[in-house]
Short mmCIF file of C-alpha atoms and ligand atoms in Angstrom, two decimals:
data_model
loop_
_atom_site.label_atom_id
_atom_site.label_comp_id
_atom_site.label_asym_id
_atom_site.label_seq_id
_atom_site.Cartn_x
_atom_site.Cartn_y
_atom_site.Cartn_z
CA MET C 1 0.00 0.00 0.00
CA TYR C 2 1.50 3.30 -1.06
CA ALA C 3 -0.21 6.49 0.00
CA ARG C 4 2.51 8.93 -1.04
CA PHE C 5 5.23 9.14 -3.64
CA SER C 6 7.92 9.12 -0.91
CA GLU C 7 6.71 5.61 0.04
CA VAL C 8 6.90 4.50 -3.59
CA GLN C 9 10.42 5.86 -3.88
CA LYS C 10 11.48 4.09 -0.69
CA ALA C 11 10.16 0.83 -2.10
CA LEU C 12 11.99 1.42 -5.39
CA SER C 13 15.25 2.01 -3.59
CA SER C 14 14.82 -1.21 -1.63
CA GLY C 15 14.57 -3.16 -4.89
CA VAL C 16 10.80 -3.30 -5.58
CA SER C 17 10.06 -2.84 -9.29
CA VAL C 18 7.64 -0.36 -10.84
CA LEU C 19 5.72 -3.33 -12.22
CA GLU C 20 5.29 -4.74 -8.69
CA ILE C 21 4.09 -1.35 -7.47
CA VAL C 22 1.57 -1.19 -10.31
CA GLU C 23 0.39 -4.74 -9.52
CA SER C 24 -0.21 -3.83 -5.89
CA TYR C 25 -2.29 -0.81 -6.91
CA LEU C 26 -4.22 -2.96 -9.42
CA LYS C 27 -5.00 -5.44 -6.66
CA ARG C 28 -6.22 -2.67 -4.37
CA ILE C 29 -8.41 -1.23 -7.14
CA GLU C 30 -9.91 -4.68 -7.61
CA ASP C 31 -10.59 -4.98 -3.87
CA HIS C 32 -12.31 -1.56 -3.84
CA GLN C 33 -14.50 -1.94 -6.92
CA HIS C 34 -17.60 -1.30 -4.83
CA LEU C 35 -16.51 2.36 -4.45
CA ASN C 36 -17.18 2.81 -8.20
CA ALA C 37 -14.20 5.19 -8.32
CA PHE C 38 -12.87 3.90 -11.65
CA LEU C 39 -14.79 3.75 -14.91
CA GLU C 40 -11.95 1.86 -16.54
CA VAL C 41 -8.62 0.47 -15.41
CA PHE C 42 -5.86 0.60 -18.00
CA GLU C 43 -4.18 -2.67 -16.90
CA ASP C 44 -2.45 -3.40 -20.18
CA SER C 45 -1.01 0.01 -20.96
CA ALA C 46 -0.07 0.55 -17.28
CA ARG C 47 1.86 -2.75 -17.14
CA LYS C 48 3.57 -1.92 -20.41
CA GLN C 49 4.57 1.52 -19.14
CA ALA C 50 5.83 -0.02 -15.88
CA GLU C 51 8.08 -2.48 -17.74
CA GLU C 52 9.55 0.31 -19.82
CA ILE C 53 10.16 2.46 -16.76
CA ASP C 54 11.86 -0.43 -14.95
CA LEU C 55 14.30 -0.64 -17.87
CA LYS C 56 14.91 3.11 -17.73
CA LEU C 57 15.52 2.93 -13.98
CA ALA C 58 18.06 0.16 -14.50
CA ALA C 59 19.78 2.33 -17.11
CA GLY C 60 19.72 5.37 -14.81
CA LYS C 61 17.54 7.28 -17.29
CA ALA C 62 14.18 7.49 -15.56
CA GLY C 63 12.20 10.71 -15.16
CA LYS C 64 11.18 12.55 -12.00
CA LEU C 65 7.93 10.63 -11.57
CA ALA C 66 9.26 7.11 -12.08
CA GLY C 67 7.03 4.82 -9.99
CA MET C 68 4.24 7.30 -9.44
CA VAL C 69 0.87 5.80 -10.34
CA ILE C 70 -1.68 8.32 -11.55
CA ALA C 71 -5.41 8.08 -12.24
CA ILE C 72 -7.12 10.59 -14.52
CA LYS C 73 -10.59 12.05 -14.36
CA ASP C 74 -12.76 10.83 -17.21
CA ASN C 75 -12.66 14.19 -18.98
CA ILE C 76 -8.92 14.19 -19.74
CA CYS C 77 -7.88 12.79 -23.09
CA TYR C 78 -5.33 9.97 -23.26
CA ARG C 79 -4.57 8.79 -26.79
CA GLN C 80 -6.00 5.40 -27.72
CA HIS C 81 -7.94 5.21 -24.47
CA HIS C 82 -11.64 5.79 -23.92
CA VAL C 83 -12.88 9.06 -22.45
CA SER C 84 -16.58 9.65 -21.79
CA ALA C 85 -16.98 12.65 -19.42
CA ALA C 86 -19.16 10.14 -17.50
CA SER C 87 -21.83 10.65 -20.17
CA HIS C 88 -23.74 8.26 -22.42
CA ILE C 89 -23.23 10.73 -25.23
CA LEU C 90 -19.51 9.95 -25.32
CA GLU C 91 -19.75 6.30 -24.36
CA ASN C 92 -17.18 4.29 -26.36
CA PHE C 93 -15.44 7.41 -27.64
CA GLU C 94 -11.67 7.01 -27.94
CA SER C 95 -9.23 9.91 -27.54
CA LEU C 96 -7.30 10.86 -30.63
CA TYR C 97 -4.59 12.67 -28.71
CA THR C 98 -3.23 13.13 -25.18
CA ALA C 99 -3.84 16.20 -23.05
CA THR C 100 -0.69 18.30 -22.69
CA ALA C 101 -0.84 18.24 -18.87
CA LEU C 102 -1.03 14.45 -18.93
CA GLN C 103 1.71 14.13 -21.58
CA ARG C 104 4.08 16.10 -19.35
CA LEU C 105 3.52 13.57 -16.54
CA ILE C 106 4.00 10.63 -18.89
CA ASP C 107 7.22 12.22 -20.16
CA GLU C 108 8.47 12.13 -16.55
CA ASP C 109 7.58 8.42 -16.35
CA ALA C 110 4.33 8.45 -14.40
CA VAL C 111 2.21 5.33 -14.95
CA ILE C 112 -1.41 6.03 -15.92
CA ILE C 113 -3.59 3.45 -14.19
CA GLY C 114 -7.13 4.31 -15.30
CA ARG C 115 -9.91 6.83 -15.69
CA THR C 116 -12.05 7.86 -12.75
CA ASN C 117 -15.75 8.42 -12.38
CA CYS C 118 -17.09 12.00 -12.16
CA ASP C 119 -20.23 14.04 -12.59
CA GLU C 120 -21.35 14.13 -16.20
CA PHE C 121 -19.31 16.77 -18.04
CA ALA C 122 -17.96 17.84 -14.61
CA MET C 123 -21.30 19.34 -13.63
CA GLY C 124 -22.07 18.56 -10.02
CA SER C 125 -20.89 18.57 -6.43
CA SER C 126 -21.53 14.99 -5.38
CA ASN C 127 -20.67 12.66 -8.27
CA GLU C 128 -24.34 11.64 -8.33
CA ASN C 129 -24.72 13.08 -11.85
CA SER C 130 -22.50 10.44 -13.44
CA ALA C 131 -24.24 8.33 -16.09
CA PHE C 132 -22.38 5.38 -14.56
CA GLY C 133 -23.57 5.58 -10.96
CA PRO C 134 -22.43 7.45 -7.88
CA VAL C 135 -19.05 7.04 -6.15
CA LYS C 136 -18.89 6.07 -2.48
CA ASN C 137 -16.78 8.04 -0.05
CA PRO C 138 -14.15 5.61 1.29
CA LEU C 139 -14.38 7.23 4.75
CA ASP C 140 -18.10 6.52 5.01
CA GLU C 141 -19.58 4.56 2.17
CA THR C 142 -23.07 5.92 2.75
CA CYS C 143 -21.77 9.39 1.85
CA VAL C 144 -20.78 11.11 -1.39
CA PRO C 145 -17.09 11.85 -2.05
CA GLY C 146 -17.99 15.30 -3.41
CA GLY C 147 -17.81 16.28 -7.04
CA SER C 148 -17.39 16.64 -9.75
CA SER C 149 -14.02 14.84 -9.51
CA GLY C 150 -15.40 12.37 -6.95
CA GLY C 151 -13.76 9.25 -8.39
CA SER C 152 -10.32 10.89 -8.33
CA ALA C 153 -10.79 12.00 -4.73
CA ALA C 154 -12.00 8.56 -3.63
CA ALA C 155 -9.17 6.83 -5.50
CA VAL C 156 -6.52 8.91 -3.74
CA ALA C 157 -8.18 8.67 -0.32
CA ALA C 158 -8.44 4.87 -0.63
CA GLN C 159 -4.87 4.70 -1.95
CA LEU C 160 -5.84 3.17 -5.28
CA CYS C 161 -3.23 5.42 -6.93
CA THR C 162 -0.54 7.83 -5.72
CA VAL C 163 -2.04 10.94 -7.30
CA ALA C 164 -5.18 11.56 -9.36
CA LEU C 165 -5.94 14.37 -11.76
CA GLY C 166 -9.19 16.26 -11.58
CA SER C 167 -10.57 19.38 -13.17
CA ASP C 168 -11.83 22.40 -11.26
CA THR C 169 -14.34 24.81 -12.80
CA GLY C 170 -16.04 25.86 -9.58
CA GLY C 171 -14.50 23.68 -6.90
CA SER C 172 -14.50 20.20 -8.38
CA ILE C 173 -11.04 19.44 -7.00
CA ARG C 174 -11.11 21.34 -3.72
CA GLN C 175 -14.59 20.32 -2.54
CA PRO C 176 -14.05 16.55 -3.01
CA ALA C 177 -10.58 16.95 -1.47
CA SER C 178 -12.29 18.50 1.56
CA PHE C 179 -14.82 15.61 1.71
CA THR C 180 -12.16 12.90 1.50
CA GLY C 181 -9.32 14.29 3.62
CA THR C 182 -6.95 14.78 0.69
CA TYR C 183 -4.99 17.72 -0.73
CA GLY C 184 -6.59 19.31 -3.78
CA PHE C 185 -5.18 22.14 -5.84
CA LYS C 186 -6.58 24.44 -8.51
CA PRO C 187 -3.88 26.45 -10.30
CA SER C 188 -4.21 30.03 -11.54
CA TYR C 189 -6.28 30.20 -14.69
CA GLY C 190 -3.82 29.68 -17.54
CA ARG C 191 -1.08 28.04 -15.49
CA ILE C 192 -1.82 24.53 -16.75
CA SER C 193 -2.82 23.82 -20.34
CA ARG C 194 -6.43 22.86 -21.00
CA TYR C 195 -5.56 21.17 -24.29
CA GLY C 196 -7.17 17.74 -24.13
CA LEU C 197 -9.50 18.57 -21.25
CA ILE C 198 -13.14 18.17 -22.33
CA ALA C 199 -14.47 21.71 -21.97
CA TYR C 200 -17.24 22.61 -19.52
CA ALA C 201 -16.76 26.38 -19.07
CA SER C 202 -13.56 27.34 -20.82
CA SER C 203 -12.82 30.58 -18.98
CA PHE C 204 -13.03 28.73 -15.64
CA ASP C 205 -11.71 25.19 -16.25
CA GLN C 206 -8.32 24.11 -14.93
CA ILE C 207 -6.68 20.71 -14.41
CA GLY C 208 -5.14 19.98 -11.01
CA PRO C 209 -4.13 17.13 -8.69
CA PHE C 210 -5.42 15.23 -5.65
CA ALA C 211 -2.76 13.77 -3.36
CA ASN C 212 -2.12 12.41 0.12
CA SER C 213 0.73 14.85 0.64
CA LEU C 214 1.34 18.48 -0.14
CA GLU C 215 4.68 17.57 -1.73
CA ASP C 216 3.04 15.24 -4.24
CA ALA C 217 0.40 17.83 -5.17
CA ALA C 218 3.15 20.44 -5.65
CA LEU C 219 5.45 18.20 -7.69
CA VAL C 220 2.78 17.07 -10.13
CA SER C 221 1.38 20.59 -10.53
CA GLU C 222 4.80 22.07 -11.21
CA ILE C 223 5.49 19.48 -13.91
CA MET C 224 2.12 20.11 -15.61
CA ALA C 225 2.50 23.90 -15.46
CA GLY C 226 3.73 26.15 -18.24
CA LYS C 227 2.97 27.54 -21.65
CA ASP C 228 1.53 25.22 -24.24
CA PRO C 229 1.30 26.31 -27.87
CA MET C 230 -1.88 24.19 -28.15
CA ASP C 231 -3.75 26.33 -25.59
CA SER C 232 -3.66 30.04 -26.34
CA THR C 233 -4.97 30.83 -22.85
CA SER C 234 -2.00 29.11 -21.21
CA SER C 235 0.47 31.52 -19.69
CA SER C 236 4.19 31.89 -20.23
CA LYS C 237 4.66 33.65 -16.88
CA ASP C 238 7.66 32.35 -14.97
CA LYS C 239 6.62 29.50 -12.67
CA GLY C 240 9.68 29.37 -10.44
CA GLU C 241 10.84 25.97 -9.26
CA ASN C 242 10.68 23.51 -6.39
CA TRP C 243 7.13 24.36 -5.40
CA GLY C 244 6.44 23.39 -1.80
CA VAL C 245 9.86 21.82 -1.29
CA SER C 246 11.04 24.16 1.43
CA ALA C 247 8.79 25.84 3.91
CA ASP C 248 8.33 29.58 3.60
CA GLN C 249 10.02 31.07 6.66
CA GLY C 250 8.64 34.59 6.21
CA LYS C 251 5.98 36.28 8.28
CA ARG C 252 2.89 36.70 6.16
CA LYS C 253 -0.24 38.81 6.10
CA ILE C 254 -3.34 36.69 5.80
CA ALA C 255 -6.89 37.84 5.19
CA VAL C 256 -9.89 35.93 6.48
CA ILE C 257 -13.12 36.84 4.69
CA ARG C 258 -15.50 37.83 7.45
CA GLU C 259 -18.63 36.98 5.45
CA THR C 260 -17.52 33.35 5.06
CA LEU C 261 -17.58 32.94 8.84
CA GLU C 262 -21.06 34.45 8.96
CA THR C 263 -22.47 32.24 6.19
CA ASP C 264 -25.78 30.56 6.96
CA GLY C 265 -25.33 26.84 7.16
CA LEU C 266 -21.60 26.92 7.94
CA ASP C 267 -20.95 23.87 10.11
CA GLU C 268 -20.02 24.93 13.67
CA GLU C 269 -17.19 22.43 13.87
CA ILE C 270 -15.66 23.76 10.66
CA LYS C 271 -15.94 27.31 11.95
CA THR C 272 -14.31 26.40 15.26
CA SER C 273 -11.49 24.60 13.51
CA LEU C 274 -10.89 27.54 11.20
CA LEU C 275 -10.68 29.87 14.20
CA GLU C 276 -8.18 27.50 15.85
CA HIS C 277 -6.06 27.53 12.73
CA ILE C 278 -6.17 31.31 12.64
CA GLN C 279 -4.80 31.25 16.18
CA LEU C 280 -2.11 28.77 15.13
CA LEU C 281 -1.03 31.11 12.34
CA LYS C 282 -0.92 34.04 14.75
CA ASP C 283 1.15 31.97 17.19
CA LEU C 284 3.57 31.34 14.35
CA GLY C 285 4.00 35.09 14.00
CA HIS C 286 1.81 35.72 10.97
CA GLU C 287 -0.56 38.65 10.86
CA VAL C 288 -4.13 37.47 10.37
CA GLU C 289 -6.98 39.93 9.91
CA GLU C 290 -10.63 39.76 9.04
CA VAL C 291 -11.55 41.65 5.89
CA SER C 292 -14.87 42.26 4.28
CA PHE C 293 -15.73 40.84 0.88
CA PRO C 294 -19.23 42.22 0.44
CA TYR C 295 -20.00 40.22 -2.70
CA LEU C 296 -20.05 36.72 -1.26
CA GLU C 297 -23.73 36.21 -2.07
CA TYR C 298 -23.11 37.09 -5.74
CA LEU C 299 -20.50 34.40 -6.29
CA VAL C 300 -22.76 31.40 -6.87
CA PRO C 301 -25.33 33.20 -9.09
CA THR C 302 -22.62 34.79 -11.23
CA TYR C 303 -20.87 31.46 -11.56
CA TYR C 304 -24.06 29.74 -12.72
CA VAL C 305 -24.97 32.43 -15.26
CA LEU C 306 -21.53 32.45 -16.86
CA THR C 307 -20.65 28.75 -16.71
CA THR C 308 -23.99 27.61 -18.09
CA ALA C 309 -23.60 30.11 -20.97
CA GLU C 310 -20.17 28.71 -21.79
CA ALA C 311 -21.41 25.14 -21.37
CA SER C 312 -24.32 25.65 -23.77
CA SER C 313 -21.83 26.76 -26.40
CA ASN C 314 -19.15 24.12 -25.64
CA LEU C 315 -21.60 21.22 -25.54
CA SER C 316 -23.21 22.11 -28.87
CA ARG C 317 -20.54 19.98 -30.55
CA PHE C 318 -22.12 16.81 -29.14
CA ASP C 319 -24.77 16.45 -31.79
CA GLY C 320 -24.82 12.76 -32.65
CA VAL C 321 -22.93 13.47 -35.85
CA HIS C 322 -19.41 14.42 -34.84
CA TYR C 323 -18.90 12.26 -31.77
CA GLY C 324 -20.28 9.49 -29.65
CA HIS C 325 -23.88 8.43 -29.34
CA ARG C 326 -26.14 8.69 -32.39
CA SER C 327 -29.83 7.99 -31.98
CA GLN C 328 -31.18 4.97 -33.79
CA ASN C 329 -34.68 6.45 -33.56
CA ALA C 330 -34.30 9.46 -35.80
CA GLN C 331 -34.44 10.40 -39.43
CA GLY C 332 -32.80 13.39 -41.04
CA VAL C 333 -30.30 15.83 -39.56
CA GLU C 334 -32.49 17.85 -37.23
CA GLU C 335 -34.22 14.85 -35.73
CA THR C 336 -30.83 13.15 -35.29
CA TYR C 337 -29.50 16.15 -33.38
CA LYS C 338 -32.54 16.33 -31.16
CA ALA C 339 -32.91 12.63 -30.42
CA SER C 340 -29.17 12.03 -29.92
CA ARG C 341 -28.89 14.89 -27.45
CA SER C 342 -32.11 13.98 -25.67
CA GLU C 343 -30.99 10.38 -25.27
CA GLY C 344 -27.31 11.07 -24.62
CA PHE C 345 -27.30 13.83 -22.00
CA GLY C 346 -28.42 13.44 -18.39
CA MET C 347 -30.83 15.66 -16.51
CA GLU C 348 -28.35 18.12 -14.92
CA VAL C 349 -26.44 18.65 -18.18
CA LYS C 350 -29.72 19.39 -19.98
CA ARG C 351 -30.72 21.81 -17.24
CA ARG C 352 -27.46 23.71 -17.67
CA ILE C 353 -27.54 23.74 -21.47
CA MET C 354 -31.04 25.19 -21.33
CA THR C 355 -30.15 27.76 -18.66
CA GLY C 356 -27.08 28.77 -20.65
CA THR C 357 -29.01 29.05 -23.90
CA PHE C 358 -31.56 31.21 -22.10
CA VAL C 359 -29.02 33.64 -20.63
CA LEU C 360 -27.41 34.02 -24.06
CA SER C 361 -30.66 34.50 -25.94
CA HIS C 362 -31.75 37.71 -27.59
CA GLY C 363 -33.40 39.99 -25.07
CA TYR C 364 -31.74 38.34 -22.05
CA TYR C 365 -28.10 38.58 -23.08
CA ASP C 366 -27.63 42.04 -21.57
CA ALA C 367 -29.67 41.33 -18.48
CA TYR C 368 -27.87 38.08 -17.59
CA PHE C 369 -24.71 37.32 -19.53
CA ASN C 370 -23.33 40.85 -19.81
CA LYS C 371 -24.35 41.63 -16.25
CA GLY C 372 -22.60 38.44 -15.12
CA GLN C 373 -19.41 39.50 -16.90
CA GLN C 374 -19.54 42.89 -15.21
CA VAL C 375 -20.00 41.32 -11.80
CA ARG C 376 -17.10 38.97 -12.54
CA ARG C 377 -14.86 41.98 -13.15
CA LEU C 378 -16.02 43.56 -9.90
CA LEU C 379 -15.24 40.34 -8.01
CA LYS C 380 -11.80 40.14 -9.58
CA ASN C 381 -10.94 43.76 -8.82
CA LYS C 382 -12.05 43.45 -5.20
CA THR C 383 -10.11 40.21 -4.73
CA ASP C 384 -6.98 41.71 -6.29
CA GLU C 385 -7.38 44.68 -3.99
CA ILE C 386 -7.38 42.34 -0.97
CA LEU C 387 -4.39 40.44 -2.34
CA ASP C 388 -2.49 43.70 -2.84
CA GLN C 389 -2.59 44.13 0.91
CA TYR C 390 -2.46 40.51 2.01
CA ASP C 391 -0.40 37.56 0.81
CA PHE C 392 -3.14 34.95 1.14
CA VAL C 393 -6.85 34.60 1.75
CA LEU C 394 -8.04 31.90 4.13
CA THR C 395 -11.57 30.41 4.09
CA PRO C 396 -13.24 27.09 4.81
CA THR C 397 -13.24 24.95 1.66
CA THR C 398 -16.85 23.84 2.11
CA PRO C 399 -19.72 24.83 4.40
CA GLY C 400 -20.14 21.22 5.60
CA THR C 401 -18.71 17.72 5.47
CA ALA C 402 -19.71 14.91 3.08
CA PHE C 403 -23.46 14.35 2.97
CA ALA C 404 -25.39 11.12 2.49
CA ILE C 405 -25.90 9.79 -1.04
CA ASN C 406 -29.33 10.88 -2.35
CA SER C 407 -29.87 13.37 0.48
CA VAL C 408 -29.53 16.69 -1.40
CA LYS C 409 -32.34 16.82 -3.95
CA ASP C 410 -32.76 20.54 -4.61
CA PRO C 411 -30.32 21.77 -7.29
CA ILE C 412 -29.97 25.18 -5.61
CA GLN C 413 -28.98 23.49 -2.33
CA MET C 414 -26.41 21.53 -4.29
CA TYR C 415 -25.09 24.67 -6.02
CA LEU C 416 -24.59 26.33 -2.63
CA GLN C 417 -21.98 23.67 -1.83
CA ASP C 418 -19.65 25.74 -3.98
CA ILE C 419 -20.03 29.03 -2.17
CA PHE C 420 -16.38 29.24 -1.04
CA THR C 421 -14.72 27.54 -3.99
CA VAL C 422 -16.25 29.29 -7.04
CA HIS C 423 -14.56 32.50 -5.92
CA ALA C 424 -11.11 31.45 -7.17
CA ASN C 425 -12.52 30.28 -10.52
CA LEU C 426 -14.40 33.52 -11.10
CA THR C 427 -11.26 35.54 -10.38
CA GLY C 428 -8.64 33.12 -11.73
CA HIS C 429 -6.59 32.87 -8.53
CA PRO C 430 -4.80 29.70 -7.42
CA ALA C 431 -6.30 27.92 -4.39
CA ILE C 432 -5.59 24.80 -2.40
CA SER C 433 -7.64 22.75 0.04
CA LEU C 434 -5.62 21.38 2.95
CA PRO C 435 -7.07 18.45 4.95
CA PHE C 436 -6.93 20.07 8.35
CA GLY C 437 -9.86 18.81 10.36
CA LYS C 438 -12.46 16.18 11.17
CA ASP C 439 -15.92 16.51 12.64
CA ALA C 440 -17.23 14.55 15.62
CA LYS C 441 -18.21 11.71 13.27
CA GLY C 442 -14.68 11.51 11.92
CA MET C 443 -15.55 13.04 8.55
CA PRO C 444 -12.85 15.33 7.18
CA PHE C 445 -12.99 18.91 5.98
CA GLY C 446 -10.49 21.23 4.39
CA ILE C 447 -9.19 24.73 4.84
CA GLN C 448 -8.73 26.72 1.67
CA VAL C 449 -5.80 29.03 1.00
CA MET C 450 -6.06 31.32 -2.01
CA GLY C 451 -2.96 33.10 -3.34
CA ARG C 452 -2.04 35.82 -5.79
CA ASN C 453 -2.35 35.11 -9.47
CA PHE C 454 0.50 32.95 -10.76
CA ALA C 455 2.12 32.85 -7.30
CA GLU C 456 1.84 29.05 -7.04
CA LYS C 457 5.33 28.63 -5.62
CA GLU C 458 4.60 31.16 -2.91
CA LEU C 459 1.29 29.42 -2.14
CA PHE C 460 2.82 25.94 -1.90
CA ASP C 461 5.79 27.15 0.18
CA PHE C 462 3.43 28.86 2.60
CA ALA C 463 1.17 25.78 2.70
CA LYS C 464 4.24 23.70 3.48
CA SER C 465 5.14 25.84 6.47
CA PHE C 466 1.52 25.56 7.63
CA CYS C 467 1.40 21.79 7.03
CA ASP C 468 4.70 21.24 8.87
CA GLN C 469 2.84 22.28 12.04
CA LYS C 470 0.32 19.49 11.61
CA THR C 471 0.62 15.77 11.31
CA HIS C 472 -1.71 14.48 8.68
CA GLU C 473 -2.18 10.77 8.21
CA PRO C 474 -3.93 9.41 5.15
CA ILE C 475 -6.75 7.01 6.06
N1 LIG H 501 -19.91 21.87 -8.41
C1 LIG H 501 -19.69 22.87 -9.40
C2 LIG H 501 -20.66 22.69 -10.53
O1 LIG H 501 -21.52 21.91 -10.41
C3 LIG H 501 -18.27 22.83 -9.85
C4 LIG H 501 -18.00 21.89 -10.94
C5 LIG H 501 -16.58 21.86 -11.37
O2 LIG H 501 -15.72 22.50 -10.76
N2 LIG H 501 -16.34 21.18 -12.47
O3 LIG H 501 -20.59 23.34 -11.52
#
């Protein structure tokens, strides 16, 4: 059983082969099938990769990730492997190319073990919107693991892989990380290429990792980061090096958003823990102050106006002609479009396509979409203003801990899960969820640290100094 990369590396240095490591993960995946974390396990290609990496290790030519076993969310393309976005509309679709972020990990000799379950097209907060069934939280199998990257979170928490990739449009990495006691990181918008990530809302989407240690999250993120000619929104800004390797020794100014502590429905235990961590930071000599962010209540509505608009446009390509499912019950082009989409998409995806089409339609465009863009600018300016004066912003990751499967039925209630996480996607800032607490029932929750744009190294180094004060054991 290998929770962290350091454990894999220790095994390698004591003579265990990469193939043996892969076999032990495969066995564990098999033993945990009931979690429904994986939609497909890539046994053959993973074994083949492992054999090649063993040869490279023997020749002293292996990359930085030799022995690391990575699972990918089912919306990241891996050439000659299936990718479905957990949707019937893409069932049996095979990727024609590999996502740049993933290719960079493969180039450093990571083994790709399989694709993980998620909410359909990454739309959801509980993984219950997958066309292939919900995922169980390994810490309490009656509960959801969070979403949309629920399979990736569950796979890392149950140690079915060393690291898993997710995508985060409004919290889909950080919220499930919070629910499963893992580290989850969303980079600055543009830091990691989106080429090969199936688009949900393109001006929000980013790929990022789940891990059982901060070091692993930092290492994988740093390797994926950087300009990619295939994604014009990727940034060439300097990324620095050795993210999270040495703890930041400086005294920092940290802002706590007052309104997050006053949010209705914020779990008392999470609030208490956050206050204790604020005290810990003060004891360490940091300056921590409450600041006001008066727009908290606008975050979720703005997010849902803008992301549904982008989704309605992005998902128009799934028409039964270009990709995936084509209805057998239709004649002619228009009927084929309609029937294929009606049969292929699930309920939540349809709801969002329709909402997005509505906010973009003539007569409503100005009232909703343009207004949403204006509010987004306001949110960004205010957040930048706070981060001009403070180095980091601290909030809870989620208002509560993992809830029971099938217990949240109202979509608005579900959307409010994202109240603290959508902020960083609306403004583009990097943010990480650190697994810093457990409630009385033993269910974990995270604390979120948001940093300045493109200051990932600073964020990870600070998180390292914070994490060094805590002992965190994977389950
Ligand atoms: N839960 C949010 C949503 O449903 C976030 C999804 C995501 O980050 N992909 O849209």
